[in-house]
Each structure stands twice: as C-alpha cells, then as structure tokens.
CSV table of C-alpha atoms in Angstrom, one decimal:
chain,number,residue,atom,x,y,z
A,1,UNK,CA,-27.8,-48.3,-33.6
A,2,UNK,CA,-30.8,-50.3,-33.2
A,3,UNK,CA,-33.3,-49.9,-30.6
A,4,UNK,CA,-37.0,-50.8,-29.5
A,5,UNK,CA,-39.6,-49.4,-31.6
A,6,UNK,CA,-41.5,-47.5,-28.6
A,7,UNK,CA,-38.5,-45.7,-27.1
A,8,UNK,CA,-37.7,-44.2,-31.0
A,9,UNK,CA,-41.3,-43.2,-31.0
A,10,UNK,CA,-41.6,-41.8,-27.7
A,11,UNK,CA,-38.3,-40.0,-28.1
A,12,UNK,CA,-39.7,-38.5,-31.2
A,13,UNK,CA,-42.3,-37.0,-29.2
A,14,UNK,CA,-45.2,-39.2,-30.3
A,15,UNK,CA,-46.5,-39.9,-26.6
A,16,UNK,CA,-45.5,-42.2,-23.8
A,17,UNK,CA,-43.8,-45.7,-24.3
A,18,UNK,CA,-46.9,-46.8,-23.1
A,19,UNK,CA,-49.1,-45.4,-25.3
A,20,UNK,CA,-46.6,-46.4,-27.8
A,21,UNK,CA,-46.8,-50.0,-27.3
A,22,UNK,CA,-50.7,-49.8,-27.5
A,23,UNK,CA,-50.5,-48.4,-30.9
A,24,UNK,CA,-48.1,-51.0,-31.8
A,25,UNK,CA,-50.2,-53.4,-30.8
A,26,UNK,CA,-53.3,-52.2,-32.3
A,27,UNK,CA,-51.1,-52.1,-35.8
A,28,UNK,CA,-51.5,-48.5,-36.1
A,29,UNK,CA,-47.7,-48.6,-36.6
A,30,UNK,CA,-46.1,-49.1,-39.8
A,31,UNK,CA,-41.6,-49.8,-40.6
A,32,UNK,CA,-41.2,-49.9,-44.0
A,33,UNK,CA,-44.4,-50.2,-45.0
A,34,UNK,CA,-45.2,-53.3,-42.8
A,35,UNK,CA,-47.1,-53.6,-39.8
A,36,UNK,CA,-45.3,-53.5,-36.7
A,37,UNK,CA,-45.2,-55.5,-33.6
A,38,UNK,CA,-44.5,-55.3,-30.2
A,39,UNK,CA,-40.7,-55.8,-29.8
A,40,UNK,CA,-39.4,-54.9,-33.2
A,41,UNK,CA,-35.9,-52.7,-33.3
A,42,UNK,CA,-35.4,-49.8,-35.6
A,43,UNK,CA,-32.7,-47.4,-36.8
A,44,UNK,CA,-32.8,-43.9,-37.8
A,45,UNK,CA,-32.7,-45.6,-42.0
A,46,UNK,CA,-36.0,-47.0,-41.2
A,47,UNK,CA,-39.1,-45.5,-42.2
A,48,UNK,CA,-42.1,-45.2,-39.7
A,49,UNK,CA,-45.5,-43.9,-39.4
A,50,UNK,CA,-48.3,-43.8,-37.4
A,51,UNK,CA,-51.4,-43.7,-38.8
A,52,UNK,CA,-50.2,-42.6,-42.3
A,53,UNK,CA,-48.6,-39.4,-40.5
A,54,UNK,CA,-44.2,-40.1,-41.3
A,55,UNK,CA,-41.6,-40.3,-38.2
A,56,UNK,CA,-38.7,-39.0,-38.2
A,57,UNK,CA,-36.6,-41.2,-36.4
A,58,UNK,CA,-33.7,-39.2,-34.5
A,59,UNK,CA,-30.7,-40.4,-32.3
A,60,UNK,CA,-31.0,-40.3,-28.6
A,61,UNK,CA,-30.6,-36.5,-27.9
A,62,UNK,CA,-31.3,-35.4,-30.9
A,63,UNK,CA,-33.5,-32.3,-31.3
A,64,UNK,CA,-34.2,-32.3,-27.5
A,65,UNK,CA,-35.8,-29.2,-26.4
A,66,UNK,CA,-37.2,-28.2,-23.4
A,67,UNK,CA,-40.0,-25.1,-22.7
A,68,UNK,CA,-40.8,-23.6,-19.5
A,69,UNK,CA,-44.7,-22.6,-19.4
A,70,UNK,CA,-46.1,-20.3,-17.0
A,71,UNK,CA,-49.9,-21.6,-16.7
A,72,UNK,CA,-52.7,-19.6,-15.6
A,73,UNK,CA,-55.8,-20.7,-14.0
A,74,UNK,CA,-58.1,-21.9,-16.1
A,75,UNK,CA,-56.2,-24.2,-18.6
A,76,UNK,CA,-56.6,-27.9,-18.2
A,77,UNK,CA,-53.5,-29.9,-18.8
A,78,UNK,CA,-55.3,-32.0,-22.4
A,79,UNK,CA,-54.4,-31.6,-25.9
A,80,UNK,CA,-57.8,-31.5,-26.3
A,81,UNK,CA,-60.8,-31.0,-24.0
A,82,UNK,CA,-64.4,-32.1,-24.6
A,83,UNK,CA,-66.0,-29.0,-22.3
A,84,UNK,CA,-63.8,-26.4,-25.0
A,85,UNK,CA,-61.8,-25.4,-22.0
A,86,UNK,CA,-58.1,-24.1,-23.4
A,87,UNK,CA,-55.6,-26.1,-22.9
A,88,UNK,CA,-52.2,-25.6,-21.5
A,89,UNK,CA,-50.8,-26.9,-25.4
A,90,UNK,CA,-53.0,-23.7,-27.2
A,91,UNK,CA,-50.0,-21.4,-26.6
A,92,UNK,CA,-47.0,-23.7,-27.2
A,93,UNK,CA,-44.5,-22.8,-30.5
A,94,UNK,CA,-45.7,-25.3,-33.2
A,95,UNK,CA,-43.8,-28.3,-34.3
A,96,UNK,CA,-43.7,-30.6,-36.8
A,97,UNK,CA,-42.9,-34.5,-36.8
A,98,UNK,CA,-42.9,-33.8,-33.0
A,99,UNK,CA,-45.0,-33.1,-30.5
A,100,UNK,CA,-44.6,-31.5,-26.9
A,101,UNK,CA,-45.0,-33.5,-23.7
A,102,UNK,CA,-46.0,-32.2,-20.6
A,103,UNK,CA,-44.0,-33.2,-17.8
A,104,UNK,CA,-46.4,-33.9,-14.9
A,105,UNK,CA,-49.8,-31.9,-14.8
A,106,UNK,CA,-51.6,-29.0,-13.0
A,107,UNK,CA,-55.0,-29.1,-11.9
A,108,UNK,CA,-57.3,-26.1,-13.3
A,109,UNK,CA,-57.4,-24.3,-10.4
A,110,UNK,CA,-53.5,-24.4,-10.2
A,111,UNK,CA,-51.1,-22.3,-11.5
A,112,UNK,CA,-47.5,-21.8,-12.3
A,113,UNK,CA,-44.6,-24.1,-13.5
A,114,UNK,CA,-45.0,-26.7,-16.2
A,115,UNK,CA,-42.3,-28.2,-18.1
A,116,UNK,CA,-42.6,-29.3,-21.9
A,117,UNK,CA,-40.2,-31.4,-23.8
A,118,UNK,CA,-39.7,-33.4,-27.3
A,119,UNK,CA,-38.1,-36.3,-25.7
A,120,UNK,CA,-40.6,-38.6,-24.1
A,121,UNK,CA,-37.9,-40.3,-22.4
A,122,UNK,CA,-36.7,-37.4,-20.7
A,123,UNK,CA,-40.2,-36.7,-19.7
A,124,UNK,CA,-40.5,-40.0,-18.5
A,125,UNK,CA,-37.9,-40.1,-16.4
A,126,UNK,CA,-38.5,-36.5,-15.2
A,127,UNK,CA,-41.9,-38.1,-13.8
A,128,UNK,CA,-41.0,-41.1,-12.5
A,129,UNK,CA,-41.0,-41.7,-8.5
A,130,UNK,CA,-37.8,-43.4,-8.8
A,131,UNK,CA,-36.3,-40.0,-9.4
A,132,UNK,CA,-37.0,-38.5,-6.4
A,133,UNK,CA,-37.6,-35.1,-7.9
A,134,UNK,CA,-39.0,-32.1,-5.5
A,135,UNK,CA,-41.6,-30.4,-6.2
A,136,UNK,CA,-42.1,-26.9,-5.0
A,137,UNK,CA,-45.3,-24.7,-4.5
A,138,UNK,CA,-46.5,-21.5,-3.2
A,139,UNK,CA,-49.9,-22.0,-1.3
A,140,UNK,CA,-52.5,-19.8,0.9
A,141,UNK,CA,-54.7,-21.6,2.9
A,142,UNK,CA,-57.6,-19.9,4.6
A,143,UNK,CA,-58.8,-21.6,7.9
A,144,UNK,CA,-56.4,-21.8,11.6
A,145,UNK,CA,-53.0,-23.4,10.8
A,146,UNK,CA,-51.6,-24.5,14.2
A,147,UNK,CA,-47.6,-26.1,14.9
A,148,UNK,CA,-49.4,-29.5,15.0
A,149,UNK,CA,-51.3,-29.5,12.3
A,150,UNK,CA,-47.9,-28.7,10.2
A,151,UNK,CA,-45.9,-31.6,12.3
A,152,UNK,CA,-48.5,-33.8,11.3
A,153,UNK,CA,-48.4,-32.5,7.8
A,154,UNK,CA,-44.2,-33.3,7.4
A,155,UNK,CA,-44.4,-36.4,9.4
A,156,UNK,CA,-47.2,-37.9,7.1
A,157,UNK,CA,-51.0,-38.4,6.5
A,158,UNK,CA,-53.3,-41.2,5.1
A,159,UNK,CA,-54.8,-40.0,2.1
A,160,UNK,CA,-57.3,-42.2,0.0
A,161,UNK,CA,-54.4,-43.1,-2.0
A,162,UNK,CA,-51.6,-43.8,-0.2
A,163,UNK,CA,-49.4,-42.0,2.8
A,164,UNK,CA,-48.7,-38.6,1.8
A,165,UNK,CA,-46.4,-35.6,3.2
A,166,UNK,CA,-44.3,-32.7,3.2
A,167,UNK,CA,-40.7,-32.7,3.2
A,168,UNK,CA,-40.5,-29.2,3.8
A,169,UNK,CA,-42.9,-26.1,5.2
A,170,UNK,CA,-41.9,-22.5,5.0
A,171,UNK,CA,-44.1,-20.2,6.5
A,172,UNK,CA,-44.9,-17.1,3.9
A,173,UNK,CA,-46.4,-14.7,5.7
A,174,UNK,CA,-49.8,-13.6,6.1
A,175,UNK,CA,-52.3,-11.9,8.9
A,176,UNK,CA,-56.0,-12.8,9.6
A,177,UNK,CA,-57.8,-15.9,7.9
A,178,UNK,CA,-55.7,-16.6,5.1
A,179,UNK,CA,-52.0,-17.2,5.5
A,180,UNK,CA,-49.2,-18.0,2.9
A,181,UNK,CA,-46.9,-21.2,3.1
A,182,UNK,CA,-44.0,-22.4,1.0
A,183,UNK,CA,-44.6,-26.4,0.5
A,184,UNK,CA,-42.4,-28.9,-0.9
A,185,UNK,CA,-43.4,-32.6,-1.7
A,186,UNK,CA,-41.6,-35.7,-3.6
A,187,UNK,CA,-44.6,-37.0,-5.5
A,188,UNK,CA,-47.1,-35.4,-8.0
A,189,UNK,CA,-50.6,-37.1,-7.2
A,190,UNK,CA,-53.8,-35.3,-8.1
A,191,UNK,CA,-54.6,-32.9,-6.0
A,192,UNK,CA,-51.9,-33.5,-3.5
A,193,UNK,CA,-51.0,-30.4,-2.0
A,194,UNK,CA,-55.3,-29.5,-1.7
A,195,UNK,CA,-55.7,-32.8,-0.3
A,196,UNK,CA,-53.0,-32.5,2.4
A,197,UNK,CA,-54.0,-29.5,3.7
A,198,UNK,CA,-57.9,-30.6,3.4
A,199,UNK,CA,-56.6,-33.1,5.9
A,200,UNK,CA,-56.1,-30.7,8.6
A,201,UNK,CA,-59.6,-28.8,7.7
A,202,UNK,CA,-58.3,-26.2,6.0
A,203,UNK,CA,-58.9,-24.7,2.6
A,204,UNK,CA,-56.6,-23.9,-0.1
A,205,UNK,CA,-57.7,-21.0,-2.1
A,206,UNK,CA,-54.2,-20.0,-4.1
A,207,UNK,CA,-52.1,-22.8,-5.8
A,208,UNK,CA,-49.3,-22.0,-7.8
A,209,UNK,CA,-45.8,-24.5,-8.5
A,210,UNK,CA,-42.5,-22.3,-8.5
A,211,UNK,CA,-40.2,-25.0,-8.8
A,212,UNK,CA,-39.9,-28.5,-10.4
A,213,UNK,CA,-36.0,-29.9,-9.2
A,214,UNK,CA,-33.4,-27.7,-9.9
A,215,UNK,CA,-35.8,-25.3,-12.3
A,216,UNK,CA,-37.5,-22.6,-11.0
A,217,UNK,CA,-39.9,-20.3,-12.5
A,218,UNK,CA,-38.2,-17.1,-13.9
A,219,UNK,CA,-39.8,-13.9,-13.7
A,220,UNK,CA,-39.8,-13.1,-17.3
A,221,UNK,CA,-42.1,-16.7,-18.0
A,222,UNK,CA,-45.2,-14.1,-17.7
A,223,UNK,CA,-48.5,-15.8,-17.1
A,224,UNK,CA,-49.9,-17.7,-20.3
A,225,UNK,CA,-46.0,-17.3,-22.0
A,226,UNK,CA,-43.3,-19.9,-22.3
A,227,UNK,CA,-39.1,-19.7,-22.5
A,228,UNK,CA,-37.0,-22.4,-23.9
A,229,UNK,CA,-34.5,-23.5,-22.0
A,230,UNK,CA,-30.7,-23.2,-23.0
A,231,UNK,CA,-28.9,-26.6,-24.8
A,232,UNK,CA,-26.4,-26.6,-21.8
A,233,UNK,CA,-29.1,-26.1,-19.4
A,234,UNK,CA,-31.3,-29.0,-20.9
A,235,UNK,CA,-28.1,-30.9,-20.5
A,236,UNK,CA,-27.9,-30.4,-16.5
A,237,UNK,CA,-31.5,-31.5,-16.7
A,238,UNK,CA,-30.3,-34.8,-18.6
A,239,UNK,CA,-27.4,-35.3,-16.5
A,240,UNK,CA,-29.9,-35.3,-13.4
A,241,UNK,CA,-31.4,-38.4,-14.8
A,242,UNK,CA,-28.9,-39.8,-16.3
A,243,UNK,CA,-29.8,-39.5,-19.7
A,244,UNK,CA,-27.7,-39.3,-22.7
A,245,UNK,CA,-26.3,-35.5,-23.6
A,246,UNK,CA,-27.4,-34.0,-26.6
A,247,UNK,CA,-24.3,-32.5,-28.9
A,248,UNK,CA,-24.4,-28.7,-28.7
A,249,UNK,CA,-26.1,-27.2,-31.3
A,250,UNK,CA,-27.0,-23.4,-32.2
A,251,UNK,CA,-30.8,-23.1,-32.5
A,252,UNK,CA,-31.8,-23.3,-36.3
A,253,UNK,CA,-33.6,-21.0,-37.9
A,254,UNK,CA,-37.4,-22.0,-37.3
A,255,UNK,CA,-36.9,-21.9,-33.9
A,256,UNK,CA,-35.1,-18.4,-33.9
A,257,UNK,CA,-38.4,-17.1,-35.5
A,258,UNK,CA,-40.5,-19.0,-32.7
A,259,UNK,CA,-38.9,-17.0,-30.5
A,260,UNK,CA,-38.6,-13.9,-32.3
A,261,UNK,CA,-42.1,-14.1,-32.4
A,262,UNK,CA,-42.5,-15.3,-28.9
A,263,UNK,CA,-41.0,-12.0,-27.5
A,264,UNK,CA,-42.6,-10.2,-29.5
A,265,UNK,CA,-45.9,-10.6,-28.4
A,266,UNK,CA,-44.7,-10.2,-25.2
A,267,UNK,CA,-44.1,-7.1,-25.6
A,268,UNK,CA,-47.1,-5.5,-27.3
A,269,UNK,CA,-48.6,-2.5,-26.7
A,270,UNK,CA,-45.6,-0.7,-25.2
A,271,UNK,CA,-44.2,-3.4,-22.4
A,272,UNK,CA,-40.5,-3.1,-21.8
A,273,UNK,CA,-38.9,-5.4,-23.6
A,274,UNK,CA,-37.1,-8.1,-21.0
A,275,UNK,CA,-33.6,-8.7,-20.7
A,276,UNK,CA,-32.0,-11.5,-22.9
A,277,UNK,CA,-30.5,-14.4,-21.6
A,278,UNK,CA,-31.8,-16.9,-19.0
A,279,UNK,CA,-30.9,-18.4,-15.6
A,280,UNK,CA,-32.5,-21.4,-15.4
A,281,UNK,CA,-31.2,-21.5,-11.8
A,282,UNK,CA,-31.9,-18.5,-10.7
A,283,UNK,CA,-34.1,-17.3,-7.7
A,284,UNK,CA,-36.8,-15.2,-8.8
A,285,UNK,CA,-39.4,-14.3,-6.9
A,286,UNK,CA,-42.8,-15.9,-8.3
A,287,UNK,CA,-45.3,-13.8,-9.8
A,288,UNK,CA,-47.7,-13.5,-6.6
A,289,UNK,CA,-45.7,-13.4,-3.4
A,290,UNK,CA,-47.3,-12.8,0.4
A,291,UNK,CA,-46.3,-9.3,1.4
A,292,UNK,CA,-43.8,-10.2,4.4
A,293,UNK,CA,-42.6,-13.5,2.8
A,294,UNK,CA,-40.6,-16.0,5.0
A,295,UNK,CA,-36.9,-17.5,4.6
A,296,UNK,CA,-36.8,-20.4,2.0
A,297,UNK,CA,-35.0,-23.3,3.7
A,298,UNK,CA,-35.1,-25.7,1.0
A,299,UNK,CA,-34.2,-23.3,-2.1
C-alpha cells in the first residue's frame, strides 16, 4: 500500500513528519535513487535514504516498540547538547535503521517518566493536544499553600502563554515550609507545572512525572534505567489513539540480548534481581514519596 513519503519516514523513526517534510524539501531525500519531493507516495519495494544513510521502509505497526525511561535530574531531553550535558538518549538500547523518539520532554531539573517509541506517528499522536492525554506529577513546593491559591490553580491562571490549570490537586503530605502535592494537567508546555505554582508565589523545589495516560511509572524503572513495554500493552497504547495494531510478535533475538543486558546491569554488584514480568497498569508507588502521602483521586 502506498502512502506519503513523511509518514513512512517518520514511522521509521527518522523524526517528526515535520522535520520530514523539511528534509524532503531540502532534497536530502532520495526513492530510488531520485530526489524526492514533497507529496511523493512510497511502498515498502521502494528504496529510501536520507542523506546516503538506507530506510527501511516498514508497514504501519511494524517493529513498534515502546521504552519506559526513568530520567534523573540532570539529563536534558537532546540527542545531542552543545554544553556536553548527557542526554536522556545516552542510556537507550541501540538501534539500527531506527531511531527512538521521545514522547514529550522533561526539563533538567525534572525527573521521572518519559516515553520512547520507533513509531513517530504514535509519538505524534501521543503528543498532540487533540488527544487529551493527562499528565501526572509528583511536586513539593516550598512557600504557604492556602485553599485559594489551589482553587485558583484548578480553575485557571494567565500564564505568558496562554490560560493554564489543574484538572486535579491531591494533597501529599508534608509539615513545615515544604509540602508535597499530587498534580495533574492536560497540556505539556515548558515549564508548566513550575510556572503554575510560581503564579501563586511559591517555589517548586522537587519535580518528578509518575504518570503519562494510562502508564505509570513502575518501581522496577530505577532511576537512569528503561523497560520496554509488552506488544499487547503497546497495543492498548495504540488503541487509545486510534492507531493501527501491530500483529503480535515474540521479541527477536537482538532485542532479547538488549534486555538481557539491560537487567544485567541492573543488577551489579549484588542487587536483587527484580521480578519478571510487567504491569504497565499498575500502581506503584514512585521512587520518592512524602512520608504521610494523601488519597489519589484521579489514579
């Protein structure tokens, strides 16, 4: 089946459709051995590549995968950064023909969930606002946090760019200066959640996502490590959006060595070795957690 030249390459992995079209345009794309344009349709016979580096076209589901990243502070969310910062891409199981896409980004200061995929059109649909997708994070704030200033908070504030809110606070516990709130939001702006709670002169000095939709962030993603998700899981994801299922497939054998490998790291120098299996679903508790935590109304 035929299809536009940017989707193929962003499903492949190569970057958004909108990068995509760029390179088209600035003939950095080659179909059988001809420069491309803007508009051409391709089929998984064809052969593409961009900038002398071969594509390997794939069906619509194809080879989907789907990580779950735990990120530290520290990493910035760039394949590569000018300052020499690492990246949130350093620690990521290698590909080839591919590339991972991050879905959304993390500040450095922020911590927590990120999700990677193959498929840049399940990234991109993962992202866009049409979607509606929750976003979920533990904060503390340091400063007085009074009932008015979290009404104001849910029912809306003008930031520079646009009306921004909570749909949902849960109050995490906490004693003295520094307190500990459950926050969850629609959009994923820069800065957003800092800039919220700026708004009502207070300071947020812990940051960390624990959910992104339906996916939470398991115990067992330590901080700095990554776990693939599940083909039947990356399916629920899919079906979410609306996208085409991929077929069922048992991992091959690269990717049973990337994991091998994964877990095996993780458990250097004597560290119990975690349980197999995992829940994408499930509610574990994130890494750091206020001491008297409150009820989670939206989980």
């Amino acid at each position: 089946m035929d299809e536009k030249l940017q989707k193929v390459l962003a499903r492949a992995g190569q970057g958004s459709r909108r990068e995509m079209e760029n390179r088209i345009r600035e003939g950095r794309v080659l179909v059988n051995g001809e420069v491309a344009t803007l508009g051409d349709r391709v089929s998984t016979k064809d052969t593409i590549t961009i900038d002398g580096y071969a594509i390997v076209p794939t069906e619509a589901g194809e080879n989907r995968r789907v990580i779950i990243y735990n990120k530290p502070e520290g990493e910035v969310c760039t394949r590569k950064d000018p300052e020499g910062r690492p990246t949130v891409f350093d620690k990521l199981p290698k590909l080839r023909g591919e590339r991972w896409i991050a879905v959304g980004r993390l500040d450095i200061n922020t911590s927590g969930l990120l999700l990677f995929t193959t498929d840049g059109e399940l990234a991109n649909r993962l992202m866009h606002p049409s979607t509606e997708i929750d976003r979920e994070y533990l904060v503390r704030v340091m400063g007085e946090v009074t009932e008015e200033n979290l009404a104001t908070l849910k029912k809306g504030v003008i930031l520079d760019d646009g009306i921004a809110k909570f749909t949902d606070i849960v109050d995490g516990g906490g004693e003295g200066i520094n307190r500990w709130f459950y926050v969850c939001l629609m959009e994923g702006r820069n800065r957003e959640v800092r800039r919220l709670w700026e708004s009502q002169g207070v300071k947020v000095n812990r940051l960390k996502r624990v959910r992104f939709g339906p996916v939470f962030l398991p115990s067992k993603a330590k901080v700095g490590r990554w776990v693939e998700m599940e083909a039947p899981d990356v399916n629920s994801l899919c079906a979410m959006v609306d996208l085409k299922l991929s077929e069922l497939k048992p991992k091959t054998q690269q990717q049973q060595l990337e994991v091998k490998r994964h877990k095996n790291k993780a458990t250097a120098g004597g560290a119990r070795r975690a349980a197999k299996g995992f829940d994408w679903q499930s509610s574990d508790k994130p890494e750091f957690k206020p001491k008297k935590p409150g009820k989670r109304s939206f989980r």
